[in-house]
PDB file of C-alpha atoms in Angstrom:
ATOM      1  CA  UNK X 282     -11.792 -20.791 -12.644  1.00 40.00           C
ATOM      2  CA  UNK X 283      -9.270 -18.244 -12.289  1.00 42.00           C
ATOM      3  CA  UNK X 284      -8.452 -16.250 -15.513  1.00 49.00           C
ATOM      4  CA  UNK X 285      -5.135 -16.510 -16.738  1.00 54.00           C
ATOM      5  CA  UNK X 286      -3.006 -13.227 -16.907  1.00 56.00           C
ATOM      6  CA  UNK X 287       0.769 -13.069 -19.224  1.00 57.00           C
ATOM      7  CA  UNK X 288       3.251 -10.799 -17.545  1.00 70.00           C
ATOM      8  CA  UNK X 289       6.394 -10.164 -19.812  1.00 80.00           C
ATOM      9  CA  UNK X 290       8.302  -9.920 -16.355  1.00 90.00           C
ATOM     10  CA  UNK X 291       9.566 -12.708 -14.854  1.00 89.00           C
ATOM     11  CA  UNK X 292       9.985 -10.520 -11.114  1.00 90.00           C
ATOM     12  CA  UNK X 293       6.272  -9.982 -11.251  1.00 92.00           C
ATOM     13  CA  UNK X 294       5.011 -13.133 -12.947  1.00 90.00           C
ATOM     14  CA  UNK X 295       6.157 -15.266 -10.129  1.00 89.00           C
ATOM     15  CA  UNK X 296       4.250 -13.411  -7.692  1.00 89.00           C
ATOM     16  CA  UNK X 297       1.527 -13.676 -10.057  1.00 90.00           C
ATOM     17  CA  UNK X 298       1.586 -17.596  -9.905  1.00 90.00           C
ATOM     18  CA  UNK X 299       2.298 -17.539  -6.363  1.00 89.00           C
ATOM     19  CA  UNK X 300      -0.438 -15.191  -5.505  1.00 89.00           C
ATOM     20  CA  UNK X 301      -2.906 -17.447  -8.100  1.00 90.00           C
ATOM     21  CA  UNK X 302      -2.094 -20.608  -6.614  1.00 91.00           C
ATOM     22  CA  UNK X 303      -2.720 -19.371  -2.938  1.00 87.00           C
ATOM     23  CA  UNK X 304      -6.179 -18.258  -4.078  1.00 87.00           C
ATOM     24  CA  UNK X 305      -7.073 -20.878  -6.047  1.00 89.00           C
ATOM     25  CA  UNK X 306      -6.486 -23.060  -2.738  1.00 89.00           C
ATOM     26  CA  UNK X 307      -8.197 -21.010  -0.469  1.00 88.00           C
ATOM     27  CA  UNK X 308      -5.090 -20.342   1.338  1.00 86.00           C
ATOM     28  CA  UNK X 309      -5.168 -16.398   1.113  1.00 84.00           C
ATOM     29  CA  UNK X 310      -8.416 -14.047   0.135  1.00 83.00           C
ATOM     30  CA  UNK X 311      -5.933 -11.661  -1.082  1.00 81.00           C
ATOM     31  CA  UNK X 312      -2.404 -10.660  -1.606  1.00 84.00           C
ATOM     32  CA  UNK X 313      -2.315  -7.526   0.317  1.00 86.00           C
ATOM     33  CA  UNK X 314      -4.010  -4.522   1.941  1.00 82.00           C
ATOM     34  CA  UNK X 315      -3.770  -0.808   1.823  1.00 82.00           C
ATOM     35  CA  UNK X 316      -2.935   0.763   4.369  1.00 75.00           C
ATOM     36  CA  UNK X 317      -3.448   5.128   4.710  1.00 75.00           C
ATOM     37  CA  UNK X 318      -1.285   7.041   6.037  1.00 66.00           C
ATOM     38  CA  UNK X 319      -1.685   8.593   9.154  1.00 57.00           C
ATOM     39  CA  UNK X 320      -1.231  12.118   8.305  1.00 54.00           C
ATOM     40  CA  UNK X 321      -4.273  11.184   6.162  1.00 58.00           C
ATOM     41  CA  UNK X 322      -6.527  10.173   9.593  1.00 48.00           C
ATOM     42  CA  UNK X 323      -7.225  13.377  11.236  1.00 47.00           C
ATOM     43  CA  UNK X 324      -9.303  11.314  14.152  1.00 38.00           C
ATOM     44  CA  UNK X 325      -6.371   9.180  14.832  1.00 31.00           C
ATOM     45  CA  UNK X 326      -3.559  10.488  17.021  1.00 28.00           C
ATOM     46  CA  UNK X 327      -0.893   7.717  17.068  1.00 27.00           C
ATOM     47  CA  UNK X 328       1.791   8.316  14.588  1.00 26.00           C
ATOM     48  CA  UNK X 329       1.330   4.706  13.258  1.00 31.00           C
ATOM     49  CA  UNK X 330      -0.820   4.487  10.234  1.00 44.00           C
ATOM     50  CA  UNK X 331      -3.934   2.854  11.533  1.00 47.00           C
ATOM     51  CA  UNK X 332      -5.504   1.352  14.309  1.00 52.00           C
ATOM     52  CA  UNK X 333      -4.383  -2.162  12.458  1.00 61.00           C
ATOM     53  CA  UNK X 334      -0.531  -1.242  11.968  1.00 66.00           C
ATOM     54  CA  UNK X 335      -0.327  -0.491  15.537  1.00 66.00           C
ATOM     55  CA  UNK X 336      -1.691  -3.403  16.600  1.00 72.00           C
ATOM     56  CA  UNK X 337       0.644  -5.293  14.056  1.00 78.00           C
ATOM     57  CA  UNK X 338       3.439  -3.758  15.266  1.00 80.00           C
ATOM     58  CA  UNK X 339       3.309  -3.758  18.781  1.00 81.00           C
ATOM     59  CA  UNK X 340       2.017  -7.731  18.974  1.00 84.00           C
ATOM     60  CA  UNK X 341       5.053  -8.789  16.597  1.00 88.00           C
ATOM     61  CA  UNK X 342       7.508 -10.917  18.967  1.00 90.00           C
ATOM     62  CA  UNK X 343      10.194  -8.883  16.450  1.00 93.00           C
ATOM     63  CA  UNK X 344      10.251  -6.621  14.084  1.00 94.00           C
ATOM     64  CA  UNK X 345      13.072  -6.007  11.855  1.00 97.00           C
ATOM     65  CA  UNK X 346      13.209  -4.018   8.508  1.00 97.00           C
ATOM     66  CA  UNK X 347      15.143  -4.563   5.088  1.00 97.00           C
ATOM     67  CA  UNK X 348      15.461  -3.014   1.177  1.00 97.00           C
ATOM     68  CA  UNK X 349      12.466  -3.028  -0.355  1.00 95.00           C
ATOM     69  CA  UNK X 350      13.287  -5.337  -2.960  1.00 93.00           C
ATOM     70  CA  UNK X 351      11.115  -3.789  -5.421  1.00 94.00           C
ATOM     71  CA  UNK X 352      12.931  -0.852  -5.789  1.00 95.00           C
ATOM     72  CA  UNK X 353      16.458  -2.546  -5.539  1.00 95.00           C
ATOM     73  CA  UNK X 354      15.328  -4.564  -8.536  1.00 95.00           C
ATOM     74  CA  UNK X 355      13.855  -2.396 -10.716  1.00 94.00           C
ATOM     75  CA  UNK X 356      15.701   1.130  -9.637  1.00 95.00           C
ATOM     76  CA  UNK X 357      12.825   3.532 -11.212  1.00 95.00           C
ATOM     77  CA  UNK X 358      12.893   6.196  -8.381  1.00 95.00           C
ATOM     78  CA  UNK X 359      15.078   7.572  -6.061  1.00 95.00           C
ATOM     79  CA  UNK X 360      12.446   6.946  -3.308  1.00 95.00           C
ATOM     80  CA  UNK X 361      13.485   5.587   0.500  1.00 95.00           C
ATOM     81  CA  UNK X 362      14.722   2.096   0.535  1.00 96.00           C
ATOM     82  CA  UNK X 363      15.320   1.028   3.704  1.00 97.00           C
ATOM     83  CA  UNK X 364      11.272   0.891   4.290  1.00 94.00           C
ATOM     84  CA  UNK X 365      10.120  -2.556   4.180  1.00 94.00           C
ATOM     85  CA  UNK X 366       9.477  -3.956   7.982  1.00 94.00           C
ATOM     86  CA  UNK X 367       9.196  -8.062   8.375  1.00 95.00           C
ATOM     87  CA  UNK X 368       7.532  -9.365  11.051  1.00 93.00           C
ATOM     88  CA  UNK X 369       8.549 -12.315  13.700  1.00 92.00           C
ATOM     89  CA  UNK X 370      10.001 -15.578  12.255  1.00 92.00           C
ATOM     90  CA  UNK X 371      10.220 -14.170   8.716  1.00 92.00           C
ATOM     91  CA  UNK X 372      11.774 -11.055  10.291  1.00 94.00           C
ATOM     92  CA  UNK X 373      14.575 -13.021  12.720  1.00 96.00           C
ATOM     93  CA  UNK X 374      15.206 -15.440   9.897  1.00 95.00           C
ATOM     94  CA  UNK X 375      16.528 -12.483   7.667  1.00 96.00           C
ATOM     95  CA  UNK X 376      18.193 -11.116  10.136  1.00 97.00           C
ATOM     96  CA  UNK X 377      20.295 -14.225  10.689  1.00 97.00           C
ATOM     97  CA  UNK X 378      21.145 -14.134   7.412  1.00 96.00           C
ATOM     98  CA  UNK X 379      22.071 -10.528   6.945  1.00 96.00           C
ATOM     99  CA  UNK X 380      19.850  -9.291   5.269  1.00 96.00           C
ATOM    100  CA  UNK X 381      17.481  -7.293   7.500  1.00 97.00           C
ATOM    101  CA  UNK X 382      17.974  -6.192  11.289  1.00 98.00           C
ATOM    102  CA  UNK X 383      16.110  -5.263  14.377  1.00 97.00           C
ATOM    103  CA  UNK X 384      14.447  -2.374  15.102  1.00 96.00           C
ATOM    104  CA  UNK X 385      12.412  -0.941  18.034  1.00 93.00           C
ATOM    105  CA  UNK X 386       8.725   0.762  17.603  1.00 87.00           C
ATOM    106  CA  UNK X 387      10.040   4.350  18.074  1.00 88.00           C
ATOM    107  CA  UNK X 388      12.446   3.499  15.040  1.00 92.00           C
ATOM    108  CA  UNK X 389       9.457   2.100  12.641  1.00 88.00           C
ATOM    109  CA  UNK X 390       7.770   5.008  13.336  1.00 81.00           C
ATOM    110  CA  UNK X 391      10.284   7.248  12.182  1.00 86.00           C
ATOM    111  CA  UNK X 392      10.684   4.780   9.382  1.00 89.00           C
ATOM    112  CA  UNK X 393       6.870   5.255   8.181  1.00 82.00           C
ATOM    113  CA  UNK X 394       7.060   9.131   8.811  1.00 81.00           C
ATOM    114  CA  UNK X 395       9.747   9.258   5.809  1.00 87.00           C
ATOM    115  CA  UNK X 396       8.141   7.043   3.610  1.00 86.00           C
ATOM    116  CA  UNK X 397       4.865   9.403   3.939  1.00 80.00           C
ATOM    117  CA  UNK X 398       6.732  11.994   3.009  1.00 83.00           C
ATOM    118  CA  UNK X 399       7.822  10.653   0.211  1.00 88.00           C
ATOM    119  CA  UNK X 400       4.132   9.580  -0.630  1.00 85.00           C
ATOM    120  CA  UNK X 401       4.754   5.637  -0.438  1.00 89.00           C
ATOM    121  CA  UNK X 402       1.580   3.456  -0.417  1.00 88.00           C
ATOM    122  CA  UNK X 403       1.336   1.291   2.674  1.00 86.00           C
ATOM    123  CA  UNK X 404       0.602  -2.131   1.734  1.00 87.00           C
ATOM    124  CA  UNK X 405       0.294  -4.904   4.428  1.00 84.00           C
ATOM    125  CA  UNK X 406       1.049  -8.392   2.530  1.00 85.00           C
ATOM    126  CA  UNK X 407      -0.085 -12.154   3.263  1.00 78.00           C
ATOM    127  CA  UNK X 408       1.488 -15.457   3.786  1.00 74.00           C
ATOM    128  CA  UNK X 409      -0.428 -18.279   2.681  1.00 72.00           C
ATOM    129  CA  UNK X 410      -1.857 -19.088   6.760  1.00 71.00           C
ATOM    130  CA  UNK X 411      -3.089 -15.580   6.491  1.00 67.00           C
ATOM    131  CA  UNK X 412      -0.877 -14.390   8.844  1.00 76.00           C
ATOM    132  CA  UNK X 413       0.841 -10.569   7.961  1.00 81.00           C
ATOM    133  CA  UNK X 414       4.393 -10.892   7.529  1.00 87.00           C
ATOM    134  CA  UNK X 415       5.617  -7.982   6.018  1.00 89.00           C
ATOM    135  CA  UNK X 416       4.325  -4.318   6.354  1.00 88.00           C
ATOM    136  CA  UNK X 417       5.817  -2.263   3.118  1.00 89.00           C
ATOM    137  CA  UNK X 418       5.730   1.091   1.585  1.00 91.00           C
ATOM    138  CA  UNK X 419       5.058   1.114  -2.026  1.00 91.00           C
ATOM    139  CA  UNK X 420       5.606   3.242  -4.822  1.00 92.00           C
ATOM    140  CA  UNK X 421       3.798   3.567  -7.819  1.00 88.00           C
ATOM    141  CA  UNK X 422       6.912   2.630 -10.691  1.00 92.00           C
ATOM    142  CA  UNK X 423       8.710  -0.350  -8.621  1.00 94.00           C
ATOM    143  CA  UNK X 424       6.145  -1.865  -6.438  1.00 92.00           C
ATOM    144  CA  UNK X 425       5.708  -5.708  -7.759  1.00 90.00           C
ATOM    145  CA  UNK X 426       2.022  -5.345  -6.099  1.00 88.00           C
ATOM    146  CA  UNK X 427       0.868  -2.269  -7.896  1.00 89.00           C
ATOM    147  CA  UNK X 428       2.206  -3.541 -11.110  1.00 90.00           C
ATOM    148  CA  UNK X 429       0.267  -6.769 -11.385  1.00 89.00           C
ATOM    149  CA  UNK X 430      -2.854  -4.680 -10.406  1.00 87.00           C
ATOM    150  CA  UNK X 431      -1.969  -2.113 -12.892  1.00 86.00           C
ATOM    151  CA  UNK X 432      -0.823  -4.851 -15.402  1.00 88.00           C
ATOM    152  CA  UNK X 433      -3.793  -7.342 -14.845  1.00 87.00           C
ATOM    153  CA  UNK X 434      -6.760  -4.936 -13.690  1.00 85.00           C
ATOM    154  CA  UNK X 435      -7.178  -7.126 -10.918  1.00 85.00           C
ATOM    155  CA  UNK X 436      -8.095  -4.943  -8.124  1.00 83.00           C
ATOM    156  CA  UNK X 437      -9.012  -7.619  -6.090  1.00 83.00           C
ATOM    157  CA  UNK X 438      -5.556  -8.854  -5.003  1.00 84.00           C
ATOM    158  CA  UNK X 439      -5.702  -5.953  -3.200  1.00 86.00           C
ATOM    159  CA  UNK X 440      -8.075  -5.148  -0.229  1.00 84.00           C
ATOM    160  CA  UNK X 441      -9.118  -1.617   0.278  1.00 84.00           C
ATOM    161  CA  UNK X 442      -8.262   0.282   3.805  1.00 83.00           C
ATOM    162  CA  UNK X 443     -11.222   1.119   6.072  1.00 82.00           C
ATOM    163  CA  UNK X 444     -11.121   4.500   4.996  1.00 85.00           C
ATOM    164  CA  UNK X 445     -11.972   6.230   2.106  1.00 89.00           C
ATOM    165  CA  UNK X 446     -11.916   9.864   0.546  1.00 91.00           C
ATOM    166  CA  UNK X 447     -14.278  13.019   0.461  1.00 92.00           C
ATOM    167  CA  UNK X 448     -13.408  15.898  -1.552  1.00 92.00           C
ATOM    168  CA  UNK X 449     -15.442  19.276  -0.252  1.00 93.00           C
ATOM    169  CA  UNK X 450     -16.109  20.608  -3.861  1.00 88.00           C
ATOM    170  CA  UNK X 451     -16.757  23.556  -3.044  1.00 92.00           C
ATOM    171  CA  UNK X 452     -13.513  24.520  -1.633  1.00 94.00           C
ATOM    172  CA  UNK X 453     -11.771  22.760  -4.149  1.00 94.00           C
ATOM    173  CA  UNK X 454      -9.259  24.665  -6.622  1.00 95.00           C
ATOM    174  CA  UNK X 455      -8.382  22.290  -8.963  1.00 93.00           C
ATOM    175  CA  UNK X 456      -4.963  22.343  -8.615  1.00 93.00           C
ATOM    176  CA  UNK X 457      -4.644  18.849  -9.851  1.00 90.00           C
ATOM    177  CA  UNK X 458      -1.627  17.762  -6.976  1.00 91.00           C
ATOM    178  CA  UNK X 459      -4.123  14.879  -5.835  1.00 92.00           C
ATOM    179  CA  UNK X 460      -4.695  13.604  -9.405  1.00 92.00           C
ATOM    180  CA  UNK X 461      -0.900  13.450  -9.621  1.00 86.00           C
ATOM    181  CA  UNK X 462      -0.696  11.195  -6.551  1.00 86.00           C
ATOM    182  CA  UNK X 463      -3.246   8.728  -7.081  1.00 89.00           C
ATOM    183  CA  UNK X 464      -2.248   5.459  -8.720  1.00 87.00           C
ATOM    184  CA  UNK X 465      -6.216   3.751  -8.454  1.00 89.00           C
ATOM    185  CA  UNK X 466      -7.484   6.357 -10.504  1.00 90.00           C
ATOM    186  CA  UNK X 467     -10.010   7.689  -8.513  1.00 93.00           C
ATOM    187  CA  UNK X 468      -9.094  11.488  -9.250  1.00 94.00           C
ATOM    188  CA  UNK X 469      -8.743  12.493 -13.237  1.00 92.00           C
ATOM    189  CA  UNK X 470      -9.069  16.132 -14.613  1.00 89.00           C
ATOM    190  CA  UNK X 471     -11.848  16.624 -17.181  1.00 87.00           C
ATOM    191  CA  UNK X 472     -11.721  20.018 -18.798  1.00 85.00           C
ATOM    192  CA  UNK X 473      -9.307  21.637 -16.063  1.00 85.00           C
ATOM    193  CA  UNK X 474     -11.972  20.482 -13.464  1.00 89.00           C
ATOM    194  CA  UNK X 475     -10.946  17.736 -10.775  1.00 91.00           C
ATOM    195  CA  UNK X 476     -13.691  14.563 -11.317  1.00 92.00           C
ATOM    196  CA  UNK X 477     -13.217  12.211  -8.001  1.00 93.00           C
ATOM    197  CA  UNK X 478     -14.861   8.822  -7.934  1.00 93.00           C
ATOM    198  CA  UNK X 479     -15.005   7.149  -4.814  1.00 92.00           C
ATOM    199  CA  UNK X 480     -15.991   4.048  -5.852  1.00 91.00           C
ATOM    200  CA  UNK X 481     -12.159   3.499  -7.255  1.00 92.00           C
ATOM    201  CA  UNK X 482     -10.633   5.075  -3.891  1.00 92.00           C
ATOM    202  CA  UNK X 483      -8.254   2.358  -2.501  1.00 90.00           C
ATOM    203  CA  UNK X 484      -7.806   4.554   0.667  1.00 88.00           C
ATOM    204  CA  UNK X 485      -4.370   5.405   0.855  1.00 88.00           C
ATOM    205  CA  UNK X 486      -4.700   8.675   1.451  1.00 86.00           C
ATOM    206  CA  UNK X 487      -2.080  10.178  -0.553  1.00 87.00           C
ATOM    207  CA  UNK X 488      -4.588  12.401  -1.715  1.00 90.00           C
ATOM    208  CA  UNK X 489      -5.146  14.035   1.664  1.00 88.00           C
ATOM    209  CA  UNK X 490      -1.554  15.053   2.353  1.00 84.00           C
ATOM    210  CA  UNK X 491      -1.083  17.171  -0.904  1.00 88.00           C
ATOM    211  CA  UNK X 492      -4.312  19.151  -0.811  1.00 91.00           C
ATOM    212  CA  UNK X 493      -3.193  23.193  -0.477  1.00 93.00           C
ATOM    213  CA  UNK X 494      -6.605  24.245   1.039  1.00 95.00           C
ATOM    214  CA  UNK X 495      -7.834  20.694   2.908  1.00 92.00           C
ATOM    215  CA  UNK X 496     -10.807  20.191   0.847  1.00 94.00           C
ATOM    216  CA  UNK X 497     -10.018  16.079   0.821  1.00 92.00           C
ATOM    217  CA  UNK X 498     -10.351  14.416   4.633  1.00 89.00           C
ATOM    218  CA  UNK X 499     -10.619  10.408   5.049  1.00 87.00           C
ATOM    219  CA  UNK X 500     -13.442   8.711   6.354  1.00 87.00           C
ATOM    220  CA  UNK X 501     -14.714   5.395   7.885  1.00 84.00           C
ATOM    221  CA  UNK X 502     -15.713   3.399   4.385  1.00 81.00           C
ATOM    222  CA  UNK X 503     -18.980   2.256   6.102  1.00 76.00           C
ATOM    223  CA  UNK X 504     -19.876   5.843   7.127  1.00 55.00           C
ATOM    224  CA  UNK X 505     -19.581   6.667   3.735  1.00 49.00           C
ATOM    225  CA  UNK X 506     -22.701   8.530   2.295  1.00 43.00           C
ATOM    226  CA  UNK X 507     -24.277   8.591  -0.856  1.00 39.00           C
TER     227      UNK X 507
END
């Protein structure tokens, strides 16, 4: 049985039950997926974030893009809003209403190149049919998917990217800007000294796009060693 979890926000608790009720049904195996960015993926040349987005994108009859609502809601950054991209019927059907429009691929990808640069988590999320309607980009204070994680310590709402980090510690300086950007906790400082562990490493490769001397490059998950 699932365990029960008390928000004391009423914006994130109905996700919560949503997200709960989905599960409990079999309907979705979880809420979202990270996504990293593609600054992050040296092997990967597109300027879409994976080999997955691309596909996402480019098969969507329509793609339009809104507000993230997170961050209209909760107004804890001054981070890009315009940055939330919703896919076929869900897209047109905000549209017709006003509250999203249209937008071609060479616009989404100048979309996603600002919200890297602003070091927004890519997060693709689920409808109950398991079909990807909505392709955001998160940060870490607003985001009503990080917070439940955060909140509830259920990491698995949220599936990890195919990738994953490696930190070269030998080149490393311990400057600490990779610790600042990584919401899993994968990266701490003990004693002025960076400690990474991998196992927490969501892969959204944040961490790669801050390093001053490229000690941290993403990797397949599965060709992962020991």
């Amino acid at each position: 049985m699932m365990k029960e979890y008390y928000i004391a926000d009423p914006f994130l608790e109905k996700r919560l039950v949503n997200y709960d009720k989905w599960l409990n049904k079999g309907q979705i195996s979880a809420s979202s997926k990270v996504i990293p960015v593609s600054e992050s993926v040296s092997t990967k040349q597109w300027v879409l974030p994976t080999e997955q987005v691309r596909e996402i994108l480019t098969n969507a009859s329509s793609v339009a893009v809104q507000d993230c609502e997170c961050r209209t809601h909760y107004k804890r950054c001054d981070k890009p809003l315009e940055v939330c991209f919703l896919l076929n019927k869900v897209g047109d059907k905000f549209v017709s209403k006003g509250k999203a429009r249209h937008v071609s691929l060479t616009e989404a990808t100048d979309i996603l190149k600002k919200a890297n640069e602003n070091g927004l988590i890519h997060l693709a999320l689920f409808m109950p049919d398991h079909e990807i309607f909505a392709l955001c980009s998160c940060c870490f204070c607003c985001c009503h998917e990080l917070q439940i994680v955060k909140l509830t310590k259920r990491k698995e709402l949220m599936v990890h990217s195919e990738y994953v980090a490696a930190t070269n510690t030998d080149i490393c300086i311990h400057c600490g800007e990779c610790v600042d950007r990584c919401f899993f906790d994968a990266r701490i400082f003990n004693d002025e000294h960076l400690e990474y562990h991998p196992e927490a490493c969501f892969g959204c490769g944040l961490c790669v796009t801050v390093c001053p001397v490229d000690a941290t490059t993403m990797i397949l998950r599965e060709a992962k060693t020991a």
